[in-house]
C-alpha cells in the first residue's frame, strides 16, 4: 500500500523478466532434471531440437529469470527493511542515550543478574527477535544465494544471542549489540532503493557510506567495545559464570562473519576505485540477461546496477555491484 505507489512514482516499471519460448522438451528438462544443463546435455538437446547451443543456453537463462521477482517487488521488500532498520535503530539510540551502560560498559555487569527489565527494553528485544526469526524463515523461500550458509549461521547466532541473553538477563549488553548492528543496515537498504530507482550517484554514495559505517562499527567498535566488556570486564566483575563460554563463543562467531563481509565490501570498493564503478556482486546468485551478454561482456555498471531483466534480489546484509550470476 505504501512502497508500491512510491516505486511507481519513481518510474519503476512493474514488468517481469523476458519469458522463455514455450518448449515442452526443454521445460521437462528444466523442471525434472536440471535448471543449468552441462555441455554434454546441451549438445544432446541441440541435436534433438536442431537448435544452436547458444539458443538453448539463452532459453534456460530466460526460464530461470522468469521465476524471479520484478524490480518493483524488490523495491517493496527493501523499503520494508529500510523502514524497520531505521526505525529500530532510532528507537535503540533514543532508549540507550539515557542508559548508563551506553556510556560505561562496566554498568552492564554491576548488580548482575538482579537488574530490572523495563518495558521499553522488553519491547526492543521482542521486536528484534521477531524480525530475525522472520529473516530465518524467509531465507528458505527467497532465491538461494552463494552466502546462504553464512547468512544462515548469522541468523542462528543472532537468534541464539538474543534468546540466550534474555533468558540470562544479559539484556544490557544485548541492547548494545543490537543497536550496533542496526547502525549500518538501513544504509544498505537505502542504496538498494536508489539503485532500483536508477539514481546511480545516490546509490553509490549510500553504499560507500554503508561500507565506512559497517567497517567502523563491526571491526572497530564491536571488538574493542562489545567483546572487551563481555570477555574481560565481565570476567573481572562477576567471574567466569557457567554460560560465559557459550555467550562469548556466539559473539566471536559474529565477529568472524563481520570480517568476511568486510572483506567483500573492501573488495567491492577497490573495484570501484580501479574501474570507476563496480561491475558485479561477489555474492549474488542472480543472472544478467542474455541481451546484455550478447551486446557486451565488458560493460560496467554502478554499484547495485540492475540487469535489463530486473531479476536481481537481495536477502542479506552485505551486497554490492551488478547482480549477476557466475555460472
PDB file of C-alpha atoms in Angstrom:
ATOM      1  CA  UNK A   1       0.000   0.000   0.000  1.00  0.00           C
ATOM      2  CA  UNK A   2       2.908   2.380   0.562  1.00  0.00           C
ATOM      3  CA  UNK A   3       6.052   1.084  -1.164  1.00  0.00           C
ATOM      4  CA  UNK A   4       4.450   0.160  -4.481  1.00  0.00           C
ATOM      5  CA  UNK A   5       2.931   3.616  -5.145  1.00  0.00           C
ATOM      6  CA  UNK A   6       6.312   5.126  -4.227  1.00  0.00           C
ATOM      7  CA  UNK A   7       8.022   2.849  -6.724  1.00  0.00           C
ATOM      8  CA  UNK A   8       5.568   3.726  -9.473  1.00  0.00           C
ATOM      9  CA  UNK A   9       6.012   7.460  -8.800  1.00  0.00           C
ATOM     10  CA  UNK A  10       9.761   6.955  -9.153  1.00  0.00           C
ATOM     11  CA  UNK A  11       9.240   5.420 -12.571  1.00  0.00           C
ATOM     12  CA  UNK A  12       9.927   1.799 -11.657  1.00  0.00           C
ATOM     13  CA  UNK A  13       8.069  -0.496 -14.039  1.00  0.00           C
ATOM     14  CA  UNK A  14       6.078  -3.467 -12.749  1.00  0.00           C
ATOM     15  CA  UNK A  15       7.255  -5.757 -15.534  1.00  0.00           C
ATOM     16  CA  UNK A  16       8.723  -9.215 -15.260  1.00  0.00           C
ATOM     17  CA  UNK A  17      11.667 -10.824 -16.989  1.00  0.00           C
ATOM     18  CA  UNK A  18      11.690 -11.878 -20.613  1.00  0.00           C
ATOM     19  CA  UNK A  19       9.666 -15.105 -20.863  1.00  0.00           C
ATOM     20  CA  UNK A  20      11.218 -18.161 -22.441  1.00  0.00           C
ATOM     21  CA  UNK A  21       9.746 -19.502 -25.663  1.00  0.00           C
ATOM     22  CA  UNK A  22       7.351 -22.417 -24.862  1.00  0.00           C
ATOM     23  CA  UNK A  23       9.058 -25.743 -25.483  1.00  0.00           C
ATOM     24  CA  UNK A  24       7.807 -28.997 -23.915  1.00  0.00           C
ATOM     25  CA  UNK A  25      11.148 -30.826 -24.115  1.00  0.00           C
ATOM     26  CA  UNK A  26      13.217 -28.072 -22.535  1.00  0.00           C
ATOM     27  CA  UNK A  27      10.529 -27.428 -19.935  1.00  0.00           C
ATOM     28  CA  UNK A  28      10.624 -31.094 -18.912  1.00  0.00           C
ATOM     29  CA  UNK A  29      14.416 -30.966 -18.572  1.00  0.00           C
ATOM     30  CA  UNK A  30      14.162 -27.741 -16.575  1.00  0.00           C
ATOM     31  CA  UNK A  31      11.550 -29.000 -14.104  1.00  0.00           C
ATOM     32  CA  UNK A  32      12.621 -32.635 -13.792  1.00  0.00           C
ATOM     33  CA  UNK A  33      16.365 -32.852 -14.392  1.00  0.00           C
ATOM     34  CA  UNK A  34      18.365 -29.649 -14.140  1.00  0.00           C
ATOM     35  CA  UNK A  35      17.961 -25.895 -14.388  1.00  0.00           C
ATOM     36  CA  UNK A  36      21.551 -25.456 -15.566  1.00  0.00           C
ATOM     37  CA  UNK A  37      22.473 -28.224 -18.039  1.00  0.00           C
ATOM     38  CA  UNK A  38      26.118 -29.034 -18.622  1.00  0.00           C
ATOM     39  CA  UNK A  39      27.852 -29.024 -22.006  1.00  0.00           C
ATOM     40  CA  UNK A  40      27.147 -32.661 -22.790  1.00  0.00           C
ATOM     41  CA  UNK A  41      23.419 -32.297 -22.148  1.00  0.00           C
ATOM     42  CA  UNK A  42      23.315 -29.061 -24.134  1.00  0.00           C
ATOM     43  CA  UNK A  43      24.831 -30.820 -27.154  1.00  0.00           C
ATOM     44  CA  UNK A  44      22.259 -33.600 -26.875  1.00  0.00           C
ATOM     45  CA  UNK A  45      19.386 -31.132 -26.715  1.00  0.00           C
ATOM     46  CA  UNK A  46      20.869 -29.209 -29.618  1.00  0.00           C
ATOM     47  CA  UNK A  47      20.776 -32.324 -31.809  1.00  0.00           C
ATOM     48  CA  UNK A  48      17.322 -33.302 -30.597  1.00  0.00           C
ATOM     49  CA  UNK A  49      15.741 -29.892 -31.230  1.00  0.00           C
ATOM     50  CA  UNK A  50      18.001 -28.794 -34.091  1.00  0.00           C
ATOM     51  CA  UNK A  51      18.736 -25.645 -32.117  1.00  0.00           C
ATOM     52  CA  UNK A  52      22.024 -23.826 -31.673  1.00  0.00           C
ATOM     53  CA  UNK A  53      23.644 -24.475 -28.280  1.00  0.00           C
ATOM     54  CA  UNK A  54      23.716 -20.760 -27.502  1.00  0.00           C
ATOM     55  CA  UNK A  55      19.995 -20.530 -28.200  1.00  0.00           C
ATOM     56  CA  UNK A  56      19.345 -23.337 -25.723  1.00  0.00           C
ATOM     57  CA  UNK A  57      21.559 -21.633 -23.126  1.00  0.00           C
ATOM     58  CA  UNK A  58      19.589 -18.450 -23.637  1.00  0.00           C
ATOM     59  CA  UNK A  59      16.311 -20.369 -23.207  1.00  0.00           C
ATOM     60  CA  UNK A  60      17.426 -21.789 -19.853  1.00  0.00           C
ATOM     61  CA  UNK A  61      18.637 -18.366 -18.743  1.00  0.00           C
ATOM     62  CA  UNK A  62      15.291 -16.780 -19.595  1.00  0.00           C
ATOM     63  CA  UNK A  63      13.423 -19.658 -17.971  1.00  0.00           C
ATOM     64  CA  UNK A  64      15.345 -19.246 -14.713  1.00  0.00           C
ATOM     65  CA  UNK A  65      14.880 -15.493 -14.713  1.00  0.00           C
ATOM     66  CA  UNK A  66      11.142 -15.508 -15.380  1.00  0.00           C
ATOM     67  CA  UNK A  67      10.507 -17.110 -11.970  1.00  0.00           C
ATOM     68  CA  UNK A  68      12.373 -14.345 -10.199  1.00  0.00           C
ATOM     69  CA  UNK A  69      10.774 -11.250  -8.666  1.00  0.00           C
ATOM     70  CA  UNK A  70      10.307  -7.980 -10.506  1.00  0.00           C
ATOM     71  CA  UNK A  71      12.176  -4.809  -9.641  1.00  0.00           C
ATOM     72  CA  UNK A  72       9.087  -3.324  -8.040  1.00  0.00           C
ATOM     73  CA  UNK A  73       8.773  -6.380  -5.771  1.00  0.00           C
ATOM     74  CA  UNK A  74      12.380  -5.983  -4.691  1.00  0.00           C
ATOM     75  CA  UNK A  75      11.818  -2.267  -4.129  1.00  0.00           C
ATOM     76  CA  UNK A  76       8.916  -3.045  -1.803  1.00  0.00           C
ATOM     77  CA  UNK A  77      10.996  -5.557   0.148  1.00  0.00           C
ATOM     78  CA  UNK A  78      13.928  -3.148   0.510  1.00  0.00           C
ATOM     79  CA  UNK A  79      11.622  -0.314   1.545  1.00  0.00           C
ATOM     80  CA  UNK A  80      10.130  -2.510   4.264  1.00  0.00           C
ATOM     81  CA  UNK A  81      13.572  -3.447   5.541  1.00  0.00           C
ATOM     82  CA  UNK A  82      14.785   0.139   5.324  1.00  0.00           C
ATOM     83  CA  UNK A  83      11.784   1.279   7.370  1.00  0.00           C
ATOM     84  CA  UNK A  84      12.349  -1.377  10.027  1.00  0.00           C
ATOM     85  CA  UNK A  85      16.117  -0.942  10.314  1.00  0.00           C
ATOM     86  CA  UNK A  86      15.907   2.849  10.515  1.00  0.00           C
ATOM     87  CA  UNK A  87      13.001   2.824  12.988  1.00  0.00           C
ATOM     88  CA  UNK A  88      14.535   0.236  15.311  1.00  0.00           C
ATOM     89  CA  UNK A  89      17.928   1.979  15.171  1.00  0.00           C
ATOM     90  CA  UNK A  90      16.411   5.332  16.132  1.00  0.00           C
ATOM     91  CA  UNK A  91      14.398   3.650  18.882  1.00  0.00           C
ATOM     92  CA  UNK A  92      17.527   1.964  20.200  1.00  0.00           C
ATOM     93  CA  UNK A  93      19.587   5.162  20.158  1.00  0.00           C
ATOM     94  CA  UNK A  94      16.835   7.091  21.925  1.00  0.00           C
ATOM     95  CA  UNK A  95      16.482   4.374  24.549  1.00  0.00           C
ATOM     96  CA  UNK A  96      20.205   3.863  25.129  1.00  0.00           C
ATOM     97  CA  UNK A  97      21.110   7.551  25.185  1.00  0.00           C
ATOM     98  CA  UNK A  98      19.845   7.807  28.762  1.00  0.00           C
ATOM     99  CA  UNK A  99      21.068   4.359  29.799  1.00  0.00           C
ATOM    100  CA  UNK A 100      24.200   4.409  31.999  1.00  0.00           C
ATOM    101  CA  UNK A 101      25.674   1.284  30.349  1.00  0.00           C
ATOM    102  CA  UNK A 102      25.714   3.066  26.973  1.00  0.00           C
ATOM    103  CA  UNK A 103      28.449   5.355  28.280  1.00  0.00           C
ATOM    104  CA  UNK A 104      30.146   2.951  30.703  1.00  0.00           C
ATOM    105  CA  UNK A 105      30.037  -0.704  29.649  1.00  0.00           C
ATOM    106  CA  UNK A 106      31.020  -1.834  33.137  1.00  0.00           C
ATOM    107  CA  UNK A 107      27.475  -0.890  34.151  1.00  0.00           C
ATOM    108  CA  UNK A 108      26.316  -3.952  32.182  1.00  0.00           C
ATOM    109  CA  UNK A 109      27.650  -6.160  34.993  1.00  0.00           C
ATOM    110  CA  UNK A 110      27.000  -4.181  38.163  1.00  0.00           C
ATOM    111  CA  UNK A 111      24.303  -5.890  40.282  1.00  0.00           C
ATOM    112  CA  UNK A 112      24.061  -8.701  37.731  1.00  0.00           C
ATOM    113  CA  UNK A 113      21.822 -10.720  37.488  1.00  0.00           C
ATOM    114  CA  UNK A 114      19.459  -8.612  39.631  1.00  0.00           C
ATOM    115  CA  UNK A 115      18.851  -5.903  37.033  1.00  0.00           C
ATOM    116  CA  UNK A 116      15.323  -4.627  36.255  1.00  0.00           C
ATOM    117  CA  UNK A 117      13.730  -5.343  32.872  1.00  0.00           C
ATOM    118  CA  UNK A 118      11.889  -2.194  31.814  1.00  0.00           C
ATOM    119  CA  UNK A 119       9.004  -2.232  29.340  1.00  0.00           C
ATOM    120  CA  UNK A 120      10.981  -0.259  26.722  1.00  0.00           C
ATOM    121  CA  UNK A 121      13.852  -2.717  26.928  1.00  0.00           C
ATOM    122  CA  UNK A 122      11.445  -5.663  26.714  1.00  0.00           C
ATOM    123  CA  UNK A 123       9.752  -4.409  23.537  1.00  0.00           C
ATOM    124  CA  UNK A 124      13.128  -3.587  21.988  1.00  0.00           C
ATOM    125  CA  UNK A 125      14.193  -7.201  22.486  1.00  0.00           C
ATOM    126  CA  UNK A 126      10.931  -8.735  21.301  1.00  0.00           C
ATOM    127  CA  UNK A 127      10.848  -6.644  18.101  1.00  0.00           C
ATOM    128  CA  UNK A 128      14.405  -7.559  17.215  1.00  0.00           C
ATOM    129  CA  UNK A 129      13.855 -11.252  17.951  1.00  0.00           C
ATOM    130  CA  UNK A 130      10.675 -11.356  15.843  1.00  0.00           C
ATOM    131  CA  UNK A 131      12.405  -9.677  12.918  1.00  0.00           C
ATOM    132  CA  UNK A 132      15.372 -12.049  12.887  1.00  0.00           C
ATOM    133  CA  UNK A 133      13.053 -15.050  13.105  1.00  0.00           C
ATOM    134  CA  UNK A 134      11.250 -13.695  10.039  1.00  0.00           C
ATOM    135  CA  UNK A 135      14.585 -13.450   8.216  1.00  0.00           C
ATOM    136  CA  UNK A 136      15.395 -17.002   9.214  1.00  0.00           C
ATOM    137  CA  UNK A 137      12.147 -18.346   7.754  1.00  0.00           C
ATOM    138  CA  UNK A 138      12.135 -16.181   4.617  1.00  0.00           C
ATOM    139  CA  UNK A 139      15.675 -17.270   3.754  1.00  0.00           C
ATOM    140  CA  UNK A 140      14.347 -20.680   2.722  1.00  0.00           C
ATOM    141  CA  UNK A 141      11.681 -19.223   0.412  1.00  0.00           C
ATOM    142  CA  UNK A 142      13.808 -16.478  -1.147  1.00  0.00           C
ATOM    143  CA  UNK A 143      16.231 -17.079  -4.012  1.00  0.00           C
ATOM    144  CA  UNK A 144      19.236 -19.055  -2.835  1.00  0.00           C
ATOM    145  CA  UNK A 145      22.417 -17.006  -2.731  1.00  0.00           C
ATOM    146  CA  UNK A 146      26.044 -18.019  -2.548  1.00  0.00           C
ATOM    147  CA  UNK A 147      26.260 -16.670   1.004  1.00  0.00           C
ATOM    148  CA  UNK A 148      23.231 -18.725   2.110  1.00  0.00           C
ATOM    149  CA  UNK A 149      25.289 -20.678   4.649  1.00  0.00           C
ATOM    150  CA  UNK A 150      26.921 -17.537   6.049  1.00  0.00           C
ATOM    151  CA  UNK A 151      23.542 -15.846   6.449  1.00  0.00           C
ATOM    152  CA  UNK A 152      22.077 -18.996   7.989  1.00  0.00           C
ATOM    153  CA  UNK A 153      24.874 -19.089  10.574  1.00  0.00           C
ATOM    154  CA  UNK A 154      24.449 -15.350  11.186  1.00  0.00           C
ATOM    155  CA  UNK A 155      20.711 -15.674  11.826  1.00  0.00           C
ATOM    156  CA  UNK A 156      21.234 -18.681  14.094  1.00  0.00           C
ATOM    157  CA  UNK A 157      23.912 -16.859  16.095  1.00  0.00           C
ATOM    158  CA  UNK A 158      21.800 -13.705  16.345  1.00  0.00           C
ATOM    159  CA  UNK A 159      18.640 -15.509  17.459  1.00  0.00           C
ATOM    160  CA  UNK A 160      20.697 -17.597  19.869  1.00  0.00           C
ATOM    161  CA  UNK A 161      22.304 -14.495  21.357  1.00  0.00           C
ATOM    162  CA  UNK A 162      19.034 -12.586  21.725  1.00  0.00           C
ATOM    163  CA  UNK A 163      17.266 -15.557  23.328  1.00  0.00           C
ATOM    164  CA  UNK A 164      20.216 -16.566  25.483  1.00  0.00           C
ATOM    165  CA  UNK A 165      20.926 -13.057  26.756  1.00  0.00           C
ATOM    166  CA  UNK A 166      17.230 -12.511  27.516  1.00  0.00           C
ATOM    167  CA  UNK A 167      16.944 -15.780  29.468  1.00  0.00           C
ATOM    168  CA  UNK A 168      20.077 -14.915  31.472  1.00  0.00           C
ATOM    169  CA  UNK A 169      19.104 -11.250  31.920  1.00  0.00           C
ATOM    170  CA  UNK A 170      22.139 -10.028  29.986  1.00  0.00           C
ATOM    171  CA  UNK A 171      19.892  -7.534  28.273  1.00  0.00           C
ATOM    172  CA  UNK A 172      22.077  -4.530  28.910  1.00  0.00           C
ATOM    173  CA  UNK A 173      24.985  -5.715  26.828  1.00  0.00           C
ATOM    174  CA  UNK A 174      22.440  -7.264  24.448  1.00  0.00           C
ATOM    175  CA  UNK A 175      20.962  -3.857  23.640  1.00  0.00           C
ATOM    176  CA  UNK A 176      24.434  -2.562  22.770  1.00  0.00           C
ATOM    177  CA  UNK A 177      24.984  -5.434  20.340  1.00  0.00           C
ATOM    178  CA  UNK A 178      21.578  -4.923  18.701  1.00  0.00           C
ATOM    179  CA  UNK A 179      21.947  -1.163  18.275  1.00  0.00           C
ATOM    180  CA  UNK A 180      25.460  -1.533  16.877  1.00  0.00           C
ATOM    181  CA  UNK A 181      24.288  -3.994  14.223  1.00  0.00           C
ATOM    182  CA  UNK A 182      21.376  -1.786  13.194  1.00  0.00           C
ATOM    183  CA  UNK A 183      23.626   1.221  12.590  1.00  0.00           C
ATOM    184  CA  UNK A 184      24.627   0.298   9.038  1.00  0.00           C
ATOM    185  CA  UNK A 185      21.829  -1.937   7.748  1.00  0.00           C
ATOM    186  CA  UNK A 186      19.416   0.849   6.789  1.00  0.00           C
ATOM    187  CA  UNK A 187      22.131   2.495   4.678  1.00  0.00           C
ATOM    188  CA  UNK A 188      22.468  -0.660   2.580  1.00  0.00           C
ATOM    189  CA  UNK A 189      18.714  -0.786   2.019  1.00  0.00           C
ATOM    190  CA  UNK A 190      18.752   2.907   1.066  1.00  0.00           C
ATOM    191  CA  UNK A 191      21.438   2.128  -1.532  1.00  0.00           C
ATOM    192  CA  UNK A 192      19.253  -0.618  -3.000  1.00  0.00           C
ATOM    193  CA  UNK A 193      16.241   1.694  -3.168  1.00  0.00           C
ATOM    194  CA  UNK A 194      18.322   4.293  -5.015  1.00  0.00           C
ATOM    195  CA  UNK A 195      19.561   1.629  -7.403  1.00  0.00           C
ATOM    196  CA  UNK A 196      16.072   0.343  -8.231  1.00  0.00           C
ATOM    197  CA  UNK A 197      15.001   3.942  -8.885  1.00  0.00           C
ATOM    198  CA  UNK A 198      18.117   4.389 -11.104  1.00  0.00           C
ATOM    199  CA  UNK A 199      19.625   7.187  -9.018  1.00  0.00           C
ATOM    200  CA  UNK A 200      23.122   5.826  -9.510  1.00  0.00           C
ATOM    201  CA  UNK A 201      25.163   8.555  -7.826  1.00  0.00           C
ATOM    202  CA  UNK A 202      22.909   8.477  -4.777  1.00  0.00           C
ATOM    203  CA  UNK A 203      23.188   4.690  -4.747  1.00  0.00           C
ATOM    204  CA  UNK A 204      26.985   4.808  -4.873  1.00  0.00           C
ATOM    205  CA  UNK A 205      27.098   7.426  -2.110  1.00  0.00           C
ATOM    206  CA  UNK A 206      24.860   5.365   0.166  1.00  0.00           C
ATOM    207  CA  UNK A 207      26.916   2.252  -0.474  1.00  0.00           C
ATOM    208  CA  UNK A 208      30.206   3.961   0.297  1.00  0.00           C
ATOM    209  CA  UNK A 209      28.713   5.427   3.473  1.00  0.00           C
ATOM    210  CA  UNK A 210      27.388   1.999   4.375  1.00  0.00           C
ATOM    211  CA  UNK A 211      30.842   0.478   3.863  1.00  0.00           C
ATOM    212  CA  UNK A 212      32.503   3.034   6.124  1.00  0.00           C
ATOM    213  CA  UNK A 213      29.898   2.683   8.889  1.00  0.00           C
ATOM    214  CA  UNK A 214      29.923  -1.120   8.626  1.00  0.00           C
ATOM    215  CA  UNK A 215      33.704  -1.436   8.937  1.00  0.00           C
ATOM    216  CA  UNK A 216      33.948   1.135  11.751  1.00  0.00           C
ATOM    217  CA  UNK A 217      31.161  -0.471  13.799  1.00  0.00           C
ATOM    218  CA  UNK A 218      31.872  -4.162  13.094  1.00  0.00           C
ATOM    219  CA  UNK A 219      35.681  -4.145  13.016  1.00  0.00           C
ATOM    220  CA  UNK A 220      36.296  -1.213  15.356  1.00  0.00           C
ATOM    221  CA  UNK A 221      33.578  -0.584  17.924  1.00  0.00           C
ATOM    222  CA  UNK A 222      32.325  -4.170  18.185  1.00  0.00           C
ATOM    223  CA  UNK A 223      35.594  -5.910  19.136  1.00  0.00           C
ATOM    224  CA  UNK A 224      37.049  -3.055  21.220  1.00  0.00           C
ATOM    225  CA  UNK A 225      33.801  -2.086  22.965  1.00  0.00           C
ATOM    226  CA  UNK A 226      31.435  -5.068  22.994  1.00  0.00           C
ATOM    227  CA  UNK A 227      33.863  -8.001  23.057  1.00  0.00           C
ATOM    228  CA  UNK A 228      36.057  -6.144  25.524  1.00  0.00           C
ATOM    229  CA  UNK A 229      33.248  -5.920  28.061  1.00  0.00           C
ATOM    230  CA  UNK A 230      31.933  -9.466  27.531  1.00  0.00           C
ATOM    231  CA  UNK A 231      35.359 -11.128  27.560  1.00  0.00           C
ATOM    232  CA  UNK A 232      37.318  -9.092  30.096  1.00  0.00           C
ATOM    233  CA  UNK A 233      35.112  -6.745  32.126  1.00  0.00           C
ATOM    234  CA  UNK A 234      32.540  -9.452  32.834  1.00  0.00           C
ATOM    235  CA  UNK A 235      35.300 -11.856  33.924  1.00  0.00           C
ATOM    236  CA  UNK A 236      36.719  -9.197  36.223  1.00  0.00           C
ATOM    237  CA  UNK A 237      33.406  -8.096  37.785  1.00  0.00           C
ATOM    238  CA  UNK A 238      31.316 -11.274  38.059  1.00  0.00           C
ATOM    239  CA  UNK A 239      33.788 -14.029  37.254  1.00  0.00           C
ATOM    240  CA  UNK A 240      33.586 -16.923  34.785  1.00  0.00           C
ATOM    241  CA  UNK A 241      29.875 -17.751  35.061  1.00  0.00           C
ATOM    242  CA  UNK A 242      28.799 -21.170  33.642  1.00  0.00           C
ATOM    243  CA  UNK A 243      27.446 -19.820  30.346  1.00  0.00           C
ATOM    244  CA  UNK A 244      30.366 -17.449  29.755  1.00  0.00           C
ATOM    245  CA  UNK A 245      31.932 -19.680  27.091  1.00  0.00           C
ATOM    246  CA  UNK A 246      28.737 -20.145  25.079  1.00  0.00           C
ATOM    247  CA  UNK A 247      27.813 -16.462  25.238  1.00  0.00           C
ATOM    248  CA  UNK A 248      31.209 -15.257  24.091  1.00  0.00           C
ATOM    249  CA  UNK A 249      31.503 -18.066  21.560  1.00  0.00           C
ATOM    250  CA  UNK A 250      28.410 -16.752  19.788  1.00  0.00           C
ATOM    251  CA  UNK A 251      29.727 -13.186  19.922  1.00  0.00           C
ATOM    252  CA  UNK A 252      33.070 -14.262  18.450  1.00  0.00           C
ATOM    253  CA  UNK A 253      31.194 -16.149  15.698  1.00  0.00           C
ATOM    254  CA  UNK A 254      29.533 -12.866  14.749  1.00  0.00           C
ATOM    255  CA  UNK A 255      32.925 -11.189  14.650  1.00  0.00           C
ATOM    256  CA  UNK A 256      34.219 -13.817  12.212  1.00  0.00           C
ATOM    257  CA  UNK A 257      31.241 -13.120   9.947  1.00  0.00           C
ATOM    258  CA  UNK A 258      31.957  -9.395  10.237  1.00  0.00           C
ATOM    259  CA  UNK A 259      35.480  -9.972   8.931  1.00  0.00           C
ATOM    260  CA  UNK A 260      34.190 -11.980   5.949  1.00  0.00           C
ATOM    261  CA  UNK A 261      31.631  -9.339   4.991  1.00  0.00           C
ATOM    262  CA  UNK A 262      34.109  -6.516   5.490  1.00  0.00           C
ATOM    263  CA  UNK A 263      36.450  -8.264   3.069  1.00  0.00           C
ATOM    264  CA  UNK A 264      33.666  -8.356   0.462  1.00  0.00           C
ATOM    265  CA  UNK A 265      32.957  -4.661   0.991  1.00  0.00           C
ATOM    266  CA  UNK A 266      36.616  -3.698   0.704  1.00  0.00           C
ATOM    267  CA  UNK A 267      36.993  -5.782  -2.460  1.00  0.00           C
ATOM    268  CA  UNK A 268      33.950  -4.080  -3.959  1.00  0.00           C
ATOM    269  CA  UNK A 269      35.261  -0.635  -3.004  1.00  0.00           C
ATOM    270  CA  UNK A 270      38.645  -1.489  -4.541  1.00  0.00           C
ATOM    271  CA  UNK A 271      36.987  -2.432  -7.813  1.00  0.00           C
ATOM    272  CA  UNK A 272      35.065   0.837  -7.695  1.00  0.00           C
ATOM    273  CA  UNK A 273      38.290   2.810  -7.350  1.00  0.00           C
ATOM    274  CA  UNK A 274      40.062   0.869 -10.112  1.00  0.00           C
ATOM    275  CA  UNK A 275      37.234   0.765 -12.647  1.00  0.00           C
ATOM    276  CA  UNK A 276      35.308   3.850 -11.634  1.00  0.00           C
ATOM    277  CA  UNK A 277      32.268   1.701 -10.912  1.00  0.00           C
ATOM    278  CA  UNK A 278      31.634  -1.775  -9.610  1.00  0.00           C
ATOM    279  CA  UNK A 279      30.925  -4.437 -12.191  1.00  0.00           C
ATOM    280  CA  UNK A 280      29.369  -7.239 -10.194  1.00  0.00           C
ATOM    281  CA  UNK A 281      28.197  -8.520  -6.833  1.00  0.00           C
ATOM    282  CA  UNK A 282      30.544 -11.067  -5.310  1.00  0.00           C
ATOM    283  CA  UNK A 283      27.754 -12.905  -3.528  1.00  0.00           C
ATOM    284  CA  UNK A 284      24.741 -12.751  -5.857  1.00  0.00           C
ATOM    285  CA  UNK A 285      23.160 -15.753  -7.495  1.00  0.00           C
ATOM    286  CA  UNK A 286      21.133 -13.726  -9.959  1.00  0.00           C
ATOM    287  CA  UNK A 287      21.893 -13.787 -13.632  1.00  0.00           C
ATOM    288  CA  UNK A 288      22.352 -10.972 -16.070  1.00  0.00           C
ATOM    289  CA  UNK A 289      20.119 -11.042 -19.088  1.00  0.00           C
ATOM    290  CA  UNK A 290      21.196 -12.703 -22.299  1.00  0.00           C
ATOM    291  CA  UNK A 291      20.702  -9.438 -24.151  1.00  0.00           C
ATOM    292  CA  UNK A 292      23.413  -7.818 -22.043  1.00  0.00           C
ATOM    293  CA  UNK A 293      25.772 -10.690 -22.642  1.00  0.00           C
ATOM    294  CA  UNK A 294      25.153 -10.639 -26.381  1.00  0.00           C
ATOM    295  CA  UNK A 295      25.815  -6.910 -26.669  1.00  0.00           C
ATOM    296  CA  UNK A 296      28.910  -6.662 -24.483  1.00  0.00           C
ATOM    297  CA  UNK A 297      30.736  -8.634 -21.852  1.00  0.00           C
ATOM    298  CA  UNK A 298      32.883  -5.770 -20.638  1.00  0.00           C
ATOM    299  CA  UNK A 299      30.336  -3.099 -19.864  1.00  0.00           C
ATOM    300  CA  UNK A 300      30.411  -1.779 -16.317  1.00  0.00           C
ATOM    301  CA  UNK A 301      27.537  -0.694 -14.165  1.00  0.00           C
ATOM    302  CA  UNK A 302      27.371   1.252 -10.931  1.00  0.00           C
ATOM    303  CA  UNK A 303      27.039  -0.248  -7.506  1.00  0.00           C
ATOM    304  CA  UNK A 304      23.903  -2.404  -7.427  1.00  0.00           C
ATOM    305  CA  UNK A 305      23.424  -1.946 -11.180  1.00  0.00           C
ATOM    306  CA  UNK A 306      20.382  -3.927 -12.308  1.00  0.00           C
ATOM    307  CA  UNK A 307      20.328  -6.138 -15.380  1.00  0.00           C
ATOM    308  CA  UNK A 308      17.793  -5.392 -18.051  1.00  0.00           C
ATOM    309  CA  UNK A 309      15.523  -8.203 -16.959  1.00  0.00           C
ATOM    310  CA  UNK A 310      15.385  -6.738 -13.470  1.00  0.00           C
ATOM    311  CA  UNK A 311      15.988 -10.105 -11.898  1.00  0.00           C
ATOM    312  CA  UNK A 312      18.292  -9.157  -9.099  1.00  0.00           C
ATOM    313  CA  UNK A 313      17.293  -9.811  -5.494  1.00  0.00           C
ATOM    314  CA  UNK A 314      18.732  -9.035  -2.097  1.00  0.00           C
ATOM    315  CA  UNK A 315      18.428 -11.056   1.060  1.00  0.00           C
ATOM    316  CA  UNK A 316      21.474 -10.288   3.101  1.00  0.00           C
ATOM    317  CA  UNK A 317      23.360  -7.650   4.995  1.00  0.00           C
ATOM    318  CA  UNK A 318      26.262  -7.067   2.671  1.00  0.00           C
ATOM    319  CA  UNK A 319      25.795  -6.802  -1.060  1.00  0.00           C
ATOM    320  CA  UNK A 320      27.072  -4.640  -3.843  1.00  0.00           C
ATOM    321  CA  UNK A 321      27.602  -4.293  -7.547  1.00  0.00           C
ATOM    322  CA  UNK A 322      25.757  -5.635 -10.513  1.00  0.00           C
ATOM    323  CA  UNK A 323      23.582  -8.598  -9.586  1.00  0.00           C
ATOM    324  CA  UNK A 324      24.871 -11.227 -11.981  1.00  0.00           C
ATOM    325  CA  UNK A 325      25.121 -14.989 -11.954  1.00  0.00           C
ATOM    326  CA  UNK A 326      28.570 -16.550 -12.016  1.00  0.00           C
ATOM    327  CA  UNK A 327      27.963 -19.824 -13.845  1.00  0.00           C
TER     328      UNK A 327
END
